[in-house]
Short mmCIF file of C-alpha atoms and ligand atoms in Angstrom, two decimals:
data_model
loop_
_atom_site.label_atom_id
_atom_site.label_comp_id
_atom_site.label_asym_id
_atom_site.label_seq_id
_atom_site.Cartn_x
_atom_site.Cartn_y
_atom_site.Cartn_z
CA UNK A 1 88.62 97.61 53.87
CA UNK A 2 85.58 96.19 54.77
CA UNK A 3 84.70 97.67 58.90
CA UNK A 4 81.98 96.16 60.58
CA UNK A 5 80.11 98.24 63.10
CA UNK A 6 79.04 96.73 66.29
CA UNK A 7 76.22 99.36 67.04
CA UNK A 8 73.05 101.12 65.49
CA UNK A 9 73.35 104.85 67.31
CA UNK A 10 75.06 107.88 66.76
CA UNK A 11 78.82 106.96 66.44
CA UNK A 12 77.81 103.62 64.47
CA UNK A 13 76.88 106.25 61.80
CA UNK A 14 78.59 109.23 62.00
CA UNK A 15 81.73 106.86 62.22
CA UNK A 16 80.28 104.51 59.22
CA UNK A 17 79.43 107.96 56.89
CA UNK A 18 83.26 108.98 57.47
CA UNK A 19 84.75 105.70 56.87
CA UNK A 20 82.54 105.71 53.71
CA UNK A 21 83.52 109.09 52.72
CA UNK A 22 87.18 107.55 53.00
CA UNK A 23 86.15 104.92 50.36
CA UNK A 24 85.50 101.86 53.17
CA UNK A 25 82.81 99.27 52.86
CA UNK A 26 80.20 99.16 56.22
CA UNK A 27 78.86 96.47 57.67
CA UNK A 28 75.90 97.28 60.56
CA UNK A 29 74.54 95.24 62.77
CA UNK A 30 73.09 95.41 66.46
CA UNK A 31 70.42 93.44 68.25
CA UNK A 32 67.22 95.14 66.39
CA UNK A 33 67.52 94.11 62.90
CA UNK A 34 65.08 97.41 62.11
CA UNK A 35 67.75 99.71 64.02
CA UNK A 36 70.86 98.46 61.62
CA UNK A 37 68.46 99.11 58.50
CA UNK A 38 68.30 102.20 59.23
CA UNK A 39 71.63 102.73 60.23
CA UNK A 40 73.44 101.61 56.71
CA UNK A 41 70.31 103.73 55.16
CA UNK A 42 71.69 106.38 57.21
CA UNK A 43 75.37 106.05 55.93
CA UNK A 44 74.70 105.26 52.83
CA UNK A 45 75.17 102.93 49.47
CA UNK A 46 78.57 101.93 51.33
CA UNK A 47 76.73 100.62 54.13
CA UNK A 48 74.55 97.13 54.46
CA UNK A 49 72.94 95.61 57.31
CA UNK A 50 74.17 92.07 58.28
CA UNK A 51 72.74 89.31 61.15
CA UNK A 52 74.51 89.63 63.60
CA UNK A 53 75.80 86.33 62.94
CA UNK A 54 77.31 87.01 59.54
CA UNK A 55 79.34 89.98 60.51
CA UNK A 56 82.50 88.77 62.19
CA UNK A 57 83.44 86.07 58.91
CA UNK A 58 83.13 89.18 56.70
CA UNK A 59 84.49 91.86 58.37
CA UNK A 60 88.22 93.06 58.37
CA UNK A 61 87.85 94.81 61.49
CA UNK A 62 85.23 94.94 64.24
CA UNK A 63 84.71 98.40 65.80
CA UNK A 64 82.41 98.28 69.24
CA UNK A 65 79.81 101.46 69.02
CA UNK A 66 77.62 100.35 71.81
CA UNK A 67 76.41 101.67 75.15
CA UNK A 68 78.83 100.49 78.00
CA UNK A 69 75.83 98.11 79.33
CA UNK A 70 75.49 96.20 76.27
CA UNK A 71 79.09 95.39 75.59
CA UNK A 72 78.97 92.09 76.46
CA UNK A 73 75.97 91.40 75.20
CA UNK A 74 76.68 92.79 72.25
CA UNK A 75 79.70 91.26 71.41
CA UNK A 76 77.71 87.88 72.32
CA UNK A 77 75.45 88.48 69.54
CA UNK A 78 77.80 88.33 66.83
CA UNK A 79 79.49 85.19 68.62
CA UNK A 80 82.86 86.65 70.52
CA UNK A 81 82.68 83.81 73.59
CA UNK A 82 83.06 81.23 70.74
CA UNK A 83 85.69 82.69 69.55
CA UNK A 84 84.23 84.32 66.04
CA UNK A 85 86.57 87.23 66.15
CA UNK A 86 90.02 85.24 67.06
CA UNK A 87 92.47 86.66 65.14
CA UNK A 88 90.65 89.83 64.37
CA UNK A 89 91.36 93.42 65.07
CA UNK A 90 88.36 94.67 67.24
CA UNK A 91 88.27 98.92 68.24
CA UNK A 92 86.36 98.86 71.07
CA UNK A 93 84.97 102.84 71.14
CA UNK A 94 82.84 102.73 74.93
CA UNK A 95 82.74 104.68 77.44
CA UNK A 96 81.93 102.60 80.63
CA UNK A 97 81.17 106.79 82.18
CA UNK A 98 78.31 108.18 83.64
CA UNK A 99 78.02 111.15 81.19
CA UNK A 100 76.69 113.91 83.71
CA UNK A 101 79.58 112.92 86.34
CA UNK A 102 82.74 111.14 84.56
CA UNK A 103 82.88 108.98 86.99
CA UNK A 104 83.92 105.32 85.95
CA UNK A 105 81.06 102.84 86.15
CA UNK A 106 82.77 99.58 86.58
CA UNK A 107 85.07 99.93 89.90
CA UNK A 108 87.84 98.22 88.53
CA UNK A 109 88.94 96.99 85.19
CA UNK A 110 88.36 98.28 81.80
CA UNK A 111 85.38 98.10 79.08
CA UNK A 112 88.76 97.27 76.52
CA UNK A 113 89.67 94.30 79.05
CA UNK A 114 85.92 92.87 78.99
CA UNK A 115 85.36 93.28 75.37
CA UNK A 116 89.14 90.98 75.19
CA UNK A 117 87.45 88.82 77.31
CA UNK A 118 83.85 88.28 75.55
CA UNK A 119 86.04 87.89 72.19
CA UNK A 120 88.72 85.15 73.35
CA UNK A 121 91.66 85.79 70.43
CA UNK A 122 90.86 89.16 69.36
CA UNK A 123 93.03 92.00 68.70
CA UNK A 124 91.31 94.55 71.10
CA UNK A 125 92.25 98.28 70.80
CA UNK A 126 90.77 100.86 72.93
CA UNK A 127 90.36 104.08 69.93
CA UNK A 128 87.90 106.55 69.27
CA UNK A 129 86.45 106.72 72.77
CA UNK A 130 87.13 110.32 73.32
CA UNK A 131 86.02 112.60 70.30
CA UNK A 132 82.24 112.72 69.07
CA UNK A 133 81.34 110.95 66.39
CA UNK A 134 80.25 114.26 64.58
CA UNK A 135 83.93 115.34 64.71
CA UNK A 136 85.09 113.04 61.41
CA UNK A 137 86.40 113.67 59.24
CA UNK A 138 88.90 116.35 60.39
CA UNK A 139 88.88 118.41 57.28
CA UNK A 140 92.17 120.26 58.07
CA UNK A 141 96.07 119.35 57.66
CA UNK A 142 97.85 116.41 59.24
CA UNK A 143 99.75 118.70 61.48
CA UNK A 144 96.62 120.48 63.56
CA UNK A 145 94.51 117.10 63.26
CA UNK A 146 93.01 115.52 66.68
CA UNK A 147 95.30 113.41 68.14
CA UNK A 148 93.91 109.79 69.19
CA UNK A 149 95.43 107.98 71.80
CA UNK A 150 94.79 104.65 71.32
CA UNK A 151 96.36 101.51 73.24
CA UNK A 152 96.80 97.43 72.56
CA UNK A 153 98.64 94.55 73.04
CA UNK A 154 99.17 93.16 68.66
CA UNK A 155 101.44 96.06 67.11
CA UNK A 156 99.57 94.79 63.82
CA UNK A 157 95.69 95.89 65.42
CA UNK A 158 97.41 98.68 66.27
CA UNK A 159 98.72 99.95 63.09
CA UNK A 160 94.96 98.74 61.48
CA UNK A 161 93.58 100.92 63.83
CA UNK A 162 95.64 103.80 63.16
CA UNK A 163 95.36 103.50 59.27
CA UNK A 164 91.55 103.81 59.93
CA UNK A 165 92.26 106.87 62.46
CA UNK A 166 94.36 108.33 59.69
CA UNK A 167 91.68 108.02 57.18
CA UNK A 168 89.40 109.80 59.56
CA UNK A 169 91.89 112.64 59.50
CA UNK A 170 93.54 112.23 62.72
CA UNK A 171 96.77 111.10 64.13
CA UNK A 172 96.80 108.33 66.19
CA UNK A 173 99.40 108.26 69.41
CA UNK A 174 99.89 104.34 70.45
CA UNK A 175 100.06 105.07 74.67
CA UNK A 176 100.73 101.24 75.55
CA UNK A 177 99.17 98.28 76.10
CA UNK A 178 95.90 97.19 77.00
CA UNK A 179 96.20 97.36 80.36
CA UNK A 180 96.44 101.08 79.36
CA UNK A 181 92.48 101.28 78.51
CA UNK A 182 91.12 102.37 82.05
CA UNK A 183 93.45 105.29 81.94
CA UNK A 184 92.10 106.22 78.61
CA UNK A 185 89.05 105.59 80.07
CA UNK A 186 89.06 107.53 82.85
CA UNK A 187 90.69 110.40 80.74
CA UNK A 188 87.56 110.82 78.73
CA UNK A 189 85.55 111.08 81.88
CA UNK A 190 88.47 113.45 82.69
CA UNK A 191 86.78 115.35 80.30
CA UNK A 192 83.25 114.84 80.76
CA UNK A 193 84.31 116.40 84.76
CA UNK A 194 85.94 119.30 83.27
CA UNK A 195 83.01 120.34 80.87
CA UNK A 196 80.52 119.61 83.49
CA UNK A 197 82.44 122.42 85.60
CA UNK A 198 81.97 124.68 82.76
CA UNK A 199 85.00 124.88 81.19
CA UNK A 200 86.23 123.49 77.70
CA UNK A 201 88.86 120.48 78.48
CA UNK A 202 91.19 121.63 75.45
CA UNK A 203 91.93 124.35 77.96
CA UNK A 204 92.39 122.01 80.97
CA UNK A 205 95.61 120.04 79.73
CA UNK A 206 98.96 121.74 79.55
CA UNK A 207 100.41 123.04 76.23
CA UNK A 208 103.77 121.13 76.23
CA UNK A 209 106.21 122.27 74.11
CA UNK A 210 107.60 119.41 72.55
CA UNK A 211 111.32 120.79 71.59
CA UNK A 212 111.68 121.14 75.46
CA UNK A 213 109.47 118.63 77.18
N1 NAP B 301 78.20 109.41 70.08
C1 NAP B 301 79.50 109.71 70.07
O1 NAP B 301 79.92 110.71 69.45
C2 NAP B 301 80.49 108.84 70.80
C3 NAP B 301 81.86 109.17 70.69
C4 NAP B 301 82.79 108.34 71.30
C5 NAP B 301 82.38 107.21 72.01
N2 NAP B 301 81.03 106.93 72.10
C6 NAP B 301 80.64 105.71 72.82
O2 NAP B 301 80.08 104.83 71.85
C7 NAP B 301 79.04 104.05 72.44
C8 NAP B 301 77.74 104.29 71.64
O3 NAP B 301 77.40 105.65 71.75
P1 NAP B 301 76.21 106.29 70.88
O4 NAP B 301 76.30 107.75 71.08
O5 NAP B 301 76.23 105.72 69.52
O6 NAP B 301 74.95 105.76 71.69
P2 NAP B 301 73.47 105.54 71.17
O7 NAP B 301 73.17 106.41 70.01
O8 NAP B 301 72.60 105.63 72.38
O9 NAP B 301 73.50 104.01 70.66
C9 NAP B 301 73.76 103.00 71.60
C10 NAP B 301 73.89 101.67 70.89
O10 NAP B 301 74.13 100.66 71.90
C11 NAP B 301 73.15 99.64 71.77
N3 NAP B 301 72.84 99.04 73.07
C12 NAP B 301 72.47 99.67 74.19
N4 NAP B 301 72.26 98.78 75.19
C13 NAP B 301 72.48 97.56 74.65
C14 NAP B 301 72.41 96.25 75.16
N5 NAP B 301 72.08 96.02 76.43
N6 NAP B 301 72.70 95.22 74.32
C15 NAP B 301 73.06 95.46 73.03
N7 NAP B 301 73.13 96.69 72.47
C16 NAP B 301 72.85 97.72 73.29
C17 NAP B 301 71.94 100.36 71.19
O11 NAP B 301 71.05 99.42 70.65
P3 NAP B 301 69.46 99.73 70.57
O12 NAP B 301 69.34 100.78 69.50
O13 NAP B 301 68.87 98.44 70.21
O14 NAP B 301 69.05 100.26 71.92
C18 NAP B 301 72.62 101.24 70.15
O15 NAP B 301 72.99 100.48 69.01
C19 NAP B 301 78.94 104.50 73.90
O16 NAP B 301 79.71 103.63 74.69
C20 NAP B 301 79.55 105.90 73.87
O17 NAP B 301 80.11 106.28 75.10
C21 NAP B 301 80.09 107.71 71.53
#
């Protein structure tokens, strides 16, 4: 599949070099030309920088790797308000958290339910928000891999999103629909609470057992 990357920074490549690993083609681009160079240098031979405006027309999927303030911006760039990703499956990966607080930035709303609305037509799924970059590919078996909850309104994005998800050696949980993102959302500044408190959020969620929940 060929994934273009919306972003030049950390998850742009540590999520390009797993994808690659996993046999994908990359396509980088952000708003310094210089930055996405380096980026698909970064990655590797799988990886080539693109204009901005050349990415959506040859890219399968779009995934969103950019700093909450930039979203719309950056989804400007490579032409979403004229509708160049209609029809395409778009993994929007922000966090629209202060880091050092989780608390939300926007006061209402979603980053998912902007980036729909920059990119009139798209297939938005809110994915990959929660777990670093650094954390893919999950080297171990199916049944202990990360589980992503990801949410979306086209059951086909969806299952695109969770074929990539798989190939990053998680699971992927579908939670709802996109007016599920802020919860997502808020659940990774959830976590960002939790470790600033000092304690490790995998220990901060109850261990349900699933043959009696
Ligand atoms: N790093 C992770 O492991 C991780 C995991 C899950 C989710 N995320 C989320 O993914 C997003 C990117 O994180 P990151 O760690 O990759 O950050 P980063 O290394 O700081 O990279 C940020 C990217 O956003 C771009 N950007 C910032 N402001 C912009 C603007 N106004 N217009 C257009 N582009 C802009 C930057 O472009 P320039 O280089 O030109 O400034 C850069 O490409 C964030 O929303 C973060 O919460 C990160």
């Amino acid at each position: 599949m060929t994934i273009a990357i919306l972003g030049t920074g950390n998850l742009a490549v540590t999520l390009g070099q797993a994808w690659a690993a996993a046999g994908h083609t990359l396509l980088l681009t952000g708003r310094d030309p210089s930055r996405a160079e380096e980026a698909a240098h970064q990655i590797g031979p799988a990886a080539t920088a693109v204009n901005p405006g050349d990415l959506a027309a040859r890219a399968d999927v779009l995934v969103v790797a950019v700093a909450w303030e930039g979203l719309e911006a950056a989804l400007s760039l490579v032409g979403g308000p004229s509708g160049s990703l209609a029809g395409k499956t778009v993994i929007d990966c922000t966090n629209p958290v202060d880091y050092a607080t989780g608390e939300m930035k926007p006061p209402s709303g979603s980053a998912a339910a902007l980036a729909a609305r920059t990119a009139p037509g798209a297939f938005v799924v809110k994915a990959l928000h929660m777990y670093a970059g650094a954390s893919w590919p999950y080297p171990g078996p199916q049944t202990s891999a990360p589980v992503v909850a990801i949410c979306g309104d086209e059951p086909a994005a969806l299952d695109r999103a969770a074929a990539l998800i798989r190939d990053l050696g998680g699971r992927a949980a579908v939670v709802g629909g996109l007016d599920a993102a802020r919860q997502l959302e808020e659940a990774a500044g959830f976590v960002m609470r939790v470790v600033a408190a000092g304690h490790n959020p995998r220990q901060a969620v109850p261990d349900v057992d699933l043959g009696r929940a």
